[in-house]
Amino acid sequence: MSTSLIPFLEMNGSANEAIDLYVKVLDAKVTYMLRFRDMPENPEAPLPLEKKDWVNYAVLKIGDSELQITIMSLEAPTRRERKSPSLFKPTKKKKLSNISRH
């Protein structure tokens, strides 16, 4: 028996850029994409014109794997919050001093 995982990324307004990067760098194929302009609009909360092209949900095929992308919030990220899409997010190294070794 084999197990497969499907990563699900939540973007904050940068899904378009991330998808473009994955298509270019990883030869990803977009198998499904739903933009906000493709959805019925709520008349009580109209969507600003600049956000209609934002990706609400997308599925990419990368080799034999699948990657799903969605938006975390319709609120525009601040300049500090918005970063270029990256394949790898640097993490801080944590000291594992409380792990017992046998």
CSV table of N, CA and C in Angstrom, one decimal:
chain,number,residue,atom,x,y,z
A,1,MET,N,0.8,-1.2,0.0
A,1,MET,CA,0.0,0.0,0.0
A,1,MET,C,0.9,1.2,0.0
A,2,SER,N,0.5,2.2,-0.8
A,2,SER,CA,1.3,3.4,-0.8
A,2,SER,C,0.4,4.6,-0.4
A,3,THR,N,1.0,5.6,0.1
A,3,THR,CA,0.3,6.8,0.6
A,3,THR,C,0.8,8.0,-0.3
A,4,SER,N,-0.1,8.8,-0.7
A,4,SER,CA,0.2,10.0,-1.3
A,4,SER,C,-0.4,11.2,-0.6
A,5,LEU,N,0.3,12.3,-0.6
A,5,LEU,CA,-0.1,13.5,0.0
A,5,LEU,C,-0.4,14.6,-1.1
A,6,ILE,N,-1.4,15.4,-0.8
A,6,ILE,CA,-1.7,16.5,-1.7
A,6,ILE,C,-1.5,17.8,-1.0
A,7,PRO,N,-0.4,18.5,-1.2
A,7,PRO,CA,-0.2,19.8,-0.5
A,7,PRO,C,-1.2,20.8,-0.9
A,8,PHE,N,-1.6,21.6,0.1
A,8,PHE,CA,-2.7,22.6,0.0
A,8,PHE,C,-2.1,23.9,0.5
A,9,LEU,N,-1.8,24.8,-0.4
A,9,LEU,CA,-1.2,26.1,0.0
A,9,LEU,C,-2.2,27.2,0.1
A,10,GLU,N,-2.2,28.0,1.1
A,10,GLU,CA,-3.0,29.2,1.2
A,10,GLU,C,-2.2,30.4,0.9
A,11,MET,N,-2.6,31.2,-0.1
A,11,MET,CA,-1.9,32.4,-0.5
A,11,MET,C,-2.6,33.6,0.0
A,12,ASN,N,-1.9,34.7,0.1
A,12,ASN,CA,-2.4,35.9,0.6
A,12,ASN,C,-2.3,37.0,-0.6
A,13,GLY,N,-3.0,36.7,-1.6
A,13,GLY,CA,-3.0,37.6,-2.8
A,13,GLY,C,-1.9,37.4,-3.8
A,14,SER,N,-1.1,36.3,-3.6
A,14,SER,CA,0.0,36.1,-4.5
A,14,SER,C,-0.1,34.8,-5.2
A,15,ALA,N,-1.3,34.2,-5.3
A,15,ALA,CA,-1.5,32.9,-6.0
A,15,ALA,C,-1.1,33.0,-7.5
A,16,ASN,N,-1.5,34.1,-8.1
A,16,ASN,CA,-1.2,34.3,-9.6
A,16,ASN,C,0.4,34.2,-9.8
A,17,GLU,N,1.1,34.9,-9.0
A,17,GLU,CA,2.6,34.9,-9.1
A,17,GLU,C,3.1,33.5,-8.8
A,18,ALA,N,2.6,32.8,-7.8
A,18,ALA,CA,3.1,31.5,-7.4
A,18,ALA,C,2.8,30.5,-8.5
A,19,ILE,N,1.6,30.5,-9.0
A,19,ILE,CA,1.3,29.6,-10.1
A,19,ILE,C,2.2,29.9,-11.3
A,20,ASP,N,2.4,31.1,-11.7
A,20,ASP,CA,3.4,31.4,-12.8
A,20,ASP,C,4.7,30.8,-12.5
A,21,LEU,N,5.2,31.0,-11.3
A,21,LEU,CA,6.5,30.5,-10.9
A,21,LEU,C,6.6,28.9,-11.0
A,22,TYR,N,5.6,28.2,-10.5
A,22,TYR,CA,5.5,26.8,-10.5
A,22,TYR,C,5.4,26.3,-12.0
A,23,VAL,N,4.7,27.0,-12.8
A,23,VAL,CA,4.6,26.6,-14.2
A,23,VAL,C,6.0,26.7,-14.9
A,24,LYS,N,6.6,27.8,-14.6
A,24,LYS,CA,7.9,28.1,-15.3
A,24,LYS,C,9.0,27.2,-14.7
A,25,VAL,N,9.1,27.1,-13.4
A,25,VAL,CA,10.3,26.4,-12.8
A,25,VAL,C,10.1,24.9,-12.7
A,26,LEU,N,8.8,24.5,-12.4
A,26,LEU,CA,8.6,23.0,-12.1
A,26,LEU,C,7.8,22.4,-13.3
A,27,ASP,N,7.6,23.1,-14.4
A,27,ASP,CA,6.8,22.6,-15.5
A,27,ASP,C,5.4,22.1,-15.1
A,28,ALA,N,4.8,22.8,-14.1
A,28,ALA,CA,3.5,22.5,-13.6
A,28,ALA,C,2.4,22.8,-14.7
A,29,LYS,N,1.4,22.0,-14.6
A,29,LYS,CA,0.3,22.1,-15.5
A,29,LYS,C,-0.9,22.5,-14.7
A,30,VAL,N,-1.6,23.6,-15.1
A,30,VAL,CA,-2.8,24.0,-14.4
A,30,VAL,C,-4.0,23.2,-14.9
A,31,THR,N,-4.5,22.4,-14.0
A,31,THR,CA,-5.6,21.5,-14.4
A,31,THR,C,-7.0,22.1,-14.0
A,32,TYR,N,-7.0,23.0,-13.1
A,32,TYR,CA,-8.2,23.7,-12.7
A,32,TYR,C,-7.9,25.1,-12.1
A,33,MET,N,-8.7,26.1,-12.5
A,33,MET,CA,-8.5,27.4,-11.9
A,33,MET,C,-9.8,28.1,-11.8
A,34,LEU,N,-10.1,28.7,-10.6
A,34,LEU,CA,-11.3,29.4,-10.4
A,34,LEU,C,-10.9,30.8,-9.9
A,35,ARG,N,-11.2,31.8,-10.7
A,35,ARG,CA,-10.9,33.2,-10.4
A,35,ARG,C,-12.2,33.8,-9.8
A,36,PHE,N,-12.0,34.9,-9.0
A,36,PHE,CA,-13.1,35.5,-8.4
A,36,PHE,C,-14.1,36.1,-9.4
A,37,ARG,N,-13.6,36.5,-10.6
A,37,ARG,CA,-14.5,37.0,-11.6
A,37,ARG,C,-15.4,35.9,-12.2
A,38,ASP,N,-15.1,34.6,-12.0
A,38,ASP,CA,-15.9,33.5,-12.5
A,38,ASP,C,-17.0,33.1,-11.5
A,39,MET,N,-17.0,33.7,-10.3
A,39,MET,CA,-18.0,33.4,-9.3
A,39,MET,C,-19.1,34.4,-9.3
A,40,PRO,N,-20.3,34.0,-8.8
A,40,PRO,CA,-21.4,35.0,-8.6
A,40,PRO,C,-20.9,36.1,-7.6
A,41,GLU,N,-21.2,37.3,-7.9
A,41,GLU,CA,-20.8,38.4,-7.0
A,41,GLU,C,-21.9,38.7,-5.9
A,42,ASN,N,-21.4,39.0,-4.7
A,42,ASN,CA,-22.3,39.3,-3.7
A,42,ASN,C,-22.6,40.8,-3.8
A,43,PRO,N,-23.9,41.2,-4.1
A,43,PRO,CA,-24.2,42.6,-4.2
A,43,PRO,C,-24.0,43.4,-2.9
A,44,GLU,N,-24.0,42.8,-1.8
A,44,GLU,CA,-23.8,43.5,-0.5
A,44,GLU,C,-22.4,43.7,-0.2
A,45,ALA,N,-21.5,43.0,-0.9
A,45,ALA,CA,-20.1,43.1,-0.7
A,45,ALA,C,-19.4,43.0,-2.0
A,46,PRO,N,-19.5,44.0,-2.9
A,46,PRO,CA,-18.9,43.9,-4.2
A,46,PRO,C,-17.4,43.8,-4.1
A,47,LEU,N,-16.8,43.1,-5.0
A,47,LEU,CA,-15.4,42.8,-5.1
A,47,LEU,C,-14.7,44.0,-5.9
A,48,PRO,N,-13.7,44.5,-5.3
A,48,PRO,CA,-12.9,45.6,-6.1
A,48,PRO,C,-12.4,45.0,-7.4
A,49,LEU,N,-12.4,45.8,-8.4
A,49,LEU,CA,-12.0,45.4,-9.8
A,49,LEU,C,-10.7,44.8,-9.8
A,50,GLU,N,-9.7,45.3,-9.0
A,50,GLU,CA,-8.3,44.7,-9.1
A,50,GLU,C,-8.3,43.3,-8.5
A,51,LYS,N,-9.3,42.9,-7.7
A,51,LYS,CA,-9.2,41.6,-7.1
A,51,LYS,C,-10.0,40.5,-7.9
A,52,LYS,N,-10.7,40.9,-9.0
A,52,LYS,CA,-11.5,40.0,-9.8
A,52,LYS,C,-10.6,39.0,-10.5
A,53,ASP,N,-9.3,39.3,-10.7
A,53,ASP,CA,-8.4,38.3,-11.4
A,53,ASP,C,-7.7,37.5,-10.4
A,54,TRP,N,-7.9,37.7,-9.1
A,54,TRP,CA,-7.2,36.9,-8.1
A,54,TRP,C,-7.7,35.4,-8.2
A,55,VAL,N,-6.8,34.5,-7.9
A,55,VAL,CA,-7.2,33.1,-7.9
A,55,VAL,C,-7.9,32.7,-6.6
A,56,ASN,N,-9.1,32.2,-6.7
A,56,ASN,CA,-9.7,31.7,-5.5
A,56,ASN,C,-9.3,30.2,-5.2
A,57,TYR,N,-9.1,29.4,-6.2
A,57,TYR,CA,-8.8,28.0,-6.0
A,57,TYR,C,-8.1,27.5,-7.3
A,58,ALA,N,-7.1,26.7,-7.2
A,58,ALA,CA,-6.4,26.2,-8.4
A,58,ALA,C,-5.8,24.8,-8.0
A,59,VAL,N,-5.8,24.0,-9.1
A,59,VAL,CA,-5.1,22.7,-8.9
A,59,VAL,C,-4.0,22.6,-10.0
A,60,LEU,N,-2.8,22.2,-9.6
A,60,LEU,CA,-1.7,22.1,-10.5
A,60,LEU,C,-1.2,20.7,-10.5
A,61,LYS,N,-0.8,20.2,-11.6
A,61,LYS,CA,-0.2,18.9,-11.7
A,61,LYS,C,1.3,19.1,-11.9
A,62,ILE,N,2.1,18.5,-11.0
A,62,ILE,CA,3.6,18.6,-11.1
A,62,ILE,C,4.1,17.2,-11.2
A,63,GLY,N,4.5,16.7,-12.4
A,63,GLY,CA,4.9,15.3,-12.5
A,63,GLY,C,3.7,14.4,-12.2
A,64,ASP,N,3.8,13.5,-11.2
A,64,ASP,CA,2.7,12.6,-10.8
A,64,ASP,C,2.0,13.2,-9.6
A,65,SER,N,2.4,14.4,-9.1
A,65,SER,CA,1.9,14.9,-7.9
A,65,SER,C,0.9,16.0,-8.2
A,66,GLU,N,0.0,16.3,-7.3
A,66,GLU,CA,-0.9,17.4,-7.4
A,66,GLU,C,-0.7,18.4,-6.3
A,67,LEU,N,-0.9,19.7,-6.6
A,67,LEU,CA,-0.8,20.8,-5.7
A,67,LEU,C,-2.0,21.6,-5.7
A,68,GLN,N,-2.6,21.9,-4.6
A,68,GLN,CA,-3.8,22.8,-4.6
A,68,GLN,C,-3.5,24.1,-3.9
A,69,ILE,N,-4.0,25.2,-4.5
A,69,ILE,CA,-3.8,26.5,-4.0
A,69,ILE,C,-5.1,27.2,-3.8
A,70,THR,N,-5.2,28.0,-2.7
A,70,THR,CA,-6.4,28.8,-2.5
A,70,THR,C,-5.9,30.1,-1.9
A,71,ILE,N,-6.9,31.0,-1.7
A,71,ILE,CA,-6.5,32.3,-1.2
A,71,ILE,C,-6.9,32.3,0.3
A,72,MET,N,-6.0,32.9,1.1
A,72,MET,CA,-6.3,32.9,2.6
A,72,MET,C,-7.2,34.0,2.9
A,73,SER,N,-7.2,35.2,2.3
A,73,SER,CA,-8.0,36.3,2.6
A,73,SER,C,-8.1,37.2,1.4
A,74,LEU,N,-9.3,37.9,1.3
A,74,LEU,CA,-9.4,38.8,0.2
A,74,LEU,C,-8.8,40.2,0.5
A,75,GLU,N,-8.4,40.3,1.8
A,75,GLU,CA,-7.8,41.6,2.2
A,75,GLU,C,-6.4,41.7,1.5
A,76,ALA,N,-6.1,42.8,0.9
A,76,ALA,CA,-4.8,42.9,0.3
A,76,ALA,C,-3.7,42.9,1.4
A,77,PRO,N,-2.6,42.1,1.2
A,77,PRO,CA,-1.6,42.2,2.2
A,77,PRO,C,-0.8,43.5,2.1
A,78,THR,N,-0.3,43.8,3.2
A,78,THR,CA,0.6,45.0,3.3
A,78,THR,C,1.9,44.8,2.5
A,79,ARG,N,2.6,45.8,2.2
A,79,ARG,CA,3.8,45.6,1.5
A,79,ARG,C,4.8,44.7,2.3
A,80,ARG,N,4.8,44.8,3.6
A,80,ARG,CA,5.7,44.0,4.4
A,80,ARG,C,5.3,42.5,4.4
A,81,GLU,N,3.9,42.3,4.4
A,81,GLU,CA,3.4,40.9,4.4
A,81,GLU,C,3.6,40.2,3.0
A,82,ARG,N,3.5,40.9,1.9
A,82,ARG,CA,3.6,40.3,0.6
A,82,ARG,C,5.0,40.0,0.2
A,83,LYS,N,5.3,38.8,-0.1
A,83,LYS,CA,6.6,38.4,-0.5
A,83,LYS,C,6.5,37.7,-1.8
A,84,SER,N,7.6,37.6,-2.5
A,84,SER,CA,7.6,36.8,-3.8
A,84,SER,C,7.4,35.4,-3.5
A,85,PRO,N,6.7,34.7,-4.4
A,85,PRO,CA,6.5,33.3,-4.1
A,85,PRO,C,7.8,32.5,-4.1
A,86,SER,N,7.9,31.5,-3.3
A,86,SER,CA,9.1,30.8,-3.1
A,86,SER,C,8.8,29.3,-3.0
A,87,LEU,N,9.7,28.5,-3.6
A,87,LEU,CA,9.5,27.1,-3.4
A,87,LEU,C,9.9,26.6,-2.0
A,88,PHE,N,10.8,27.3,-1.4
A,88,PHE,CA,11.2,26.9,-0.1
A,88,PHE,C,11.2,28.2,0.8
A,89,LYS,N,10.6,28.0,2.0
A,89,LYS,CA,10.6,29.1,3.0
A,89,LYS,C,11.7,28.8,4.0
A,90,PRO,N,12.6,29.8,4.2
A,90,PRO,CA,13.6,29.5,5.1
A,90,PRO,C,13.0,29.4,6.5
A,91,THR,N,13.5,28.5,7.3
A,91,THR,CA,13.1,28.4,8.7
A,91,THR,C,14.2,28.6,9.7
A,92,LYS,N,13.9,29.0,10.9
A,92,LYS,CA,14.9,29.1,11.9
A,92,LYS,C,15.2,27.7,12.4
A,93,LYS,N,16.5,27.5,12.6
A,93,LYS,CA,16.9,26.2,13.2
A,93,LYS,C,16.6,26.2,14.7
A,94,LYS,N,16.0,25.2,15.2
A,94,LYS,CA,15.7,25.1,16.6
A,94,LYS,C,16.6,24.0,17.2
A,95,LYS,N,17.1,24.3,18.4
A,95,LYS,CA,17.9,23.4,19.1
A,95,LYS,C,17.1,22.3,19.7
A,96,LEU,N,17.4,21.1,19.5
A,96,LEU,CA,16.6,20.0,20.0
A,96,LEU,C,17.2,19.3,21.2
A,97,SER,N,17.4,20.1,22.2
A,97,SER,CA,18.1,19.7,23.4
A,97,SER,C,17.2,18.8,24.3
A,98,ASN,N,15.9,18.8,24.2
A,98,ASN,CA,15.0,18.1,25.1
A,98,ASN,C,14.6,16.7,24.5
A,99,ILE,N,15.3,16.3,23.4
A,99,ILE,CA,15.0,15.0,22.9
A,99,ILE,C,15.9,14.0,23.5
A,100,SER,N,15.4,12.9,24.0
A,100,SER,CA,16.2,11.9,24.6
A,100,SER,C,16.8,11.0,23.5
A,101,ARG,N,17.9,10.6,23.7
A,101,ARG,CA,18.6,9.7,22.7
A,101,ARG,C,18.8,8.3,23.3
A,102,HIS,N,18.5,7.3,22.6
A,102,HIS,CA,18.7,5.9,23.2
A,102,HIS,C,19.8,5.2,22.5
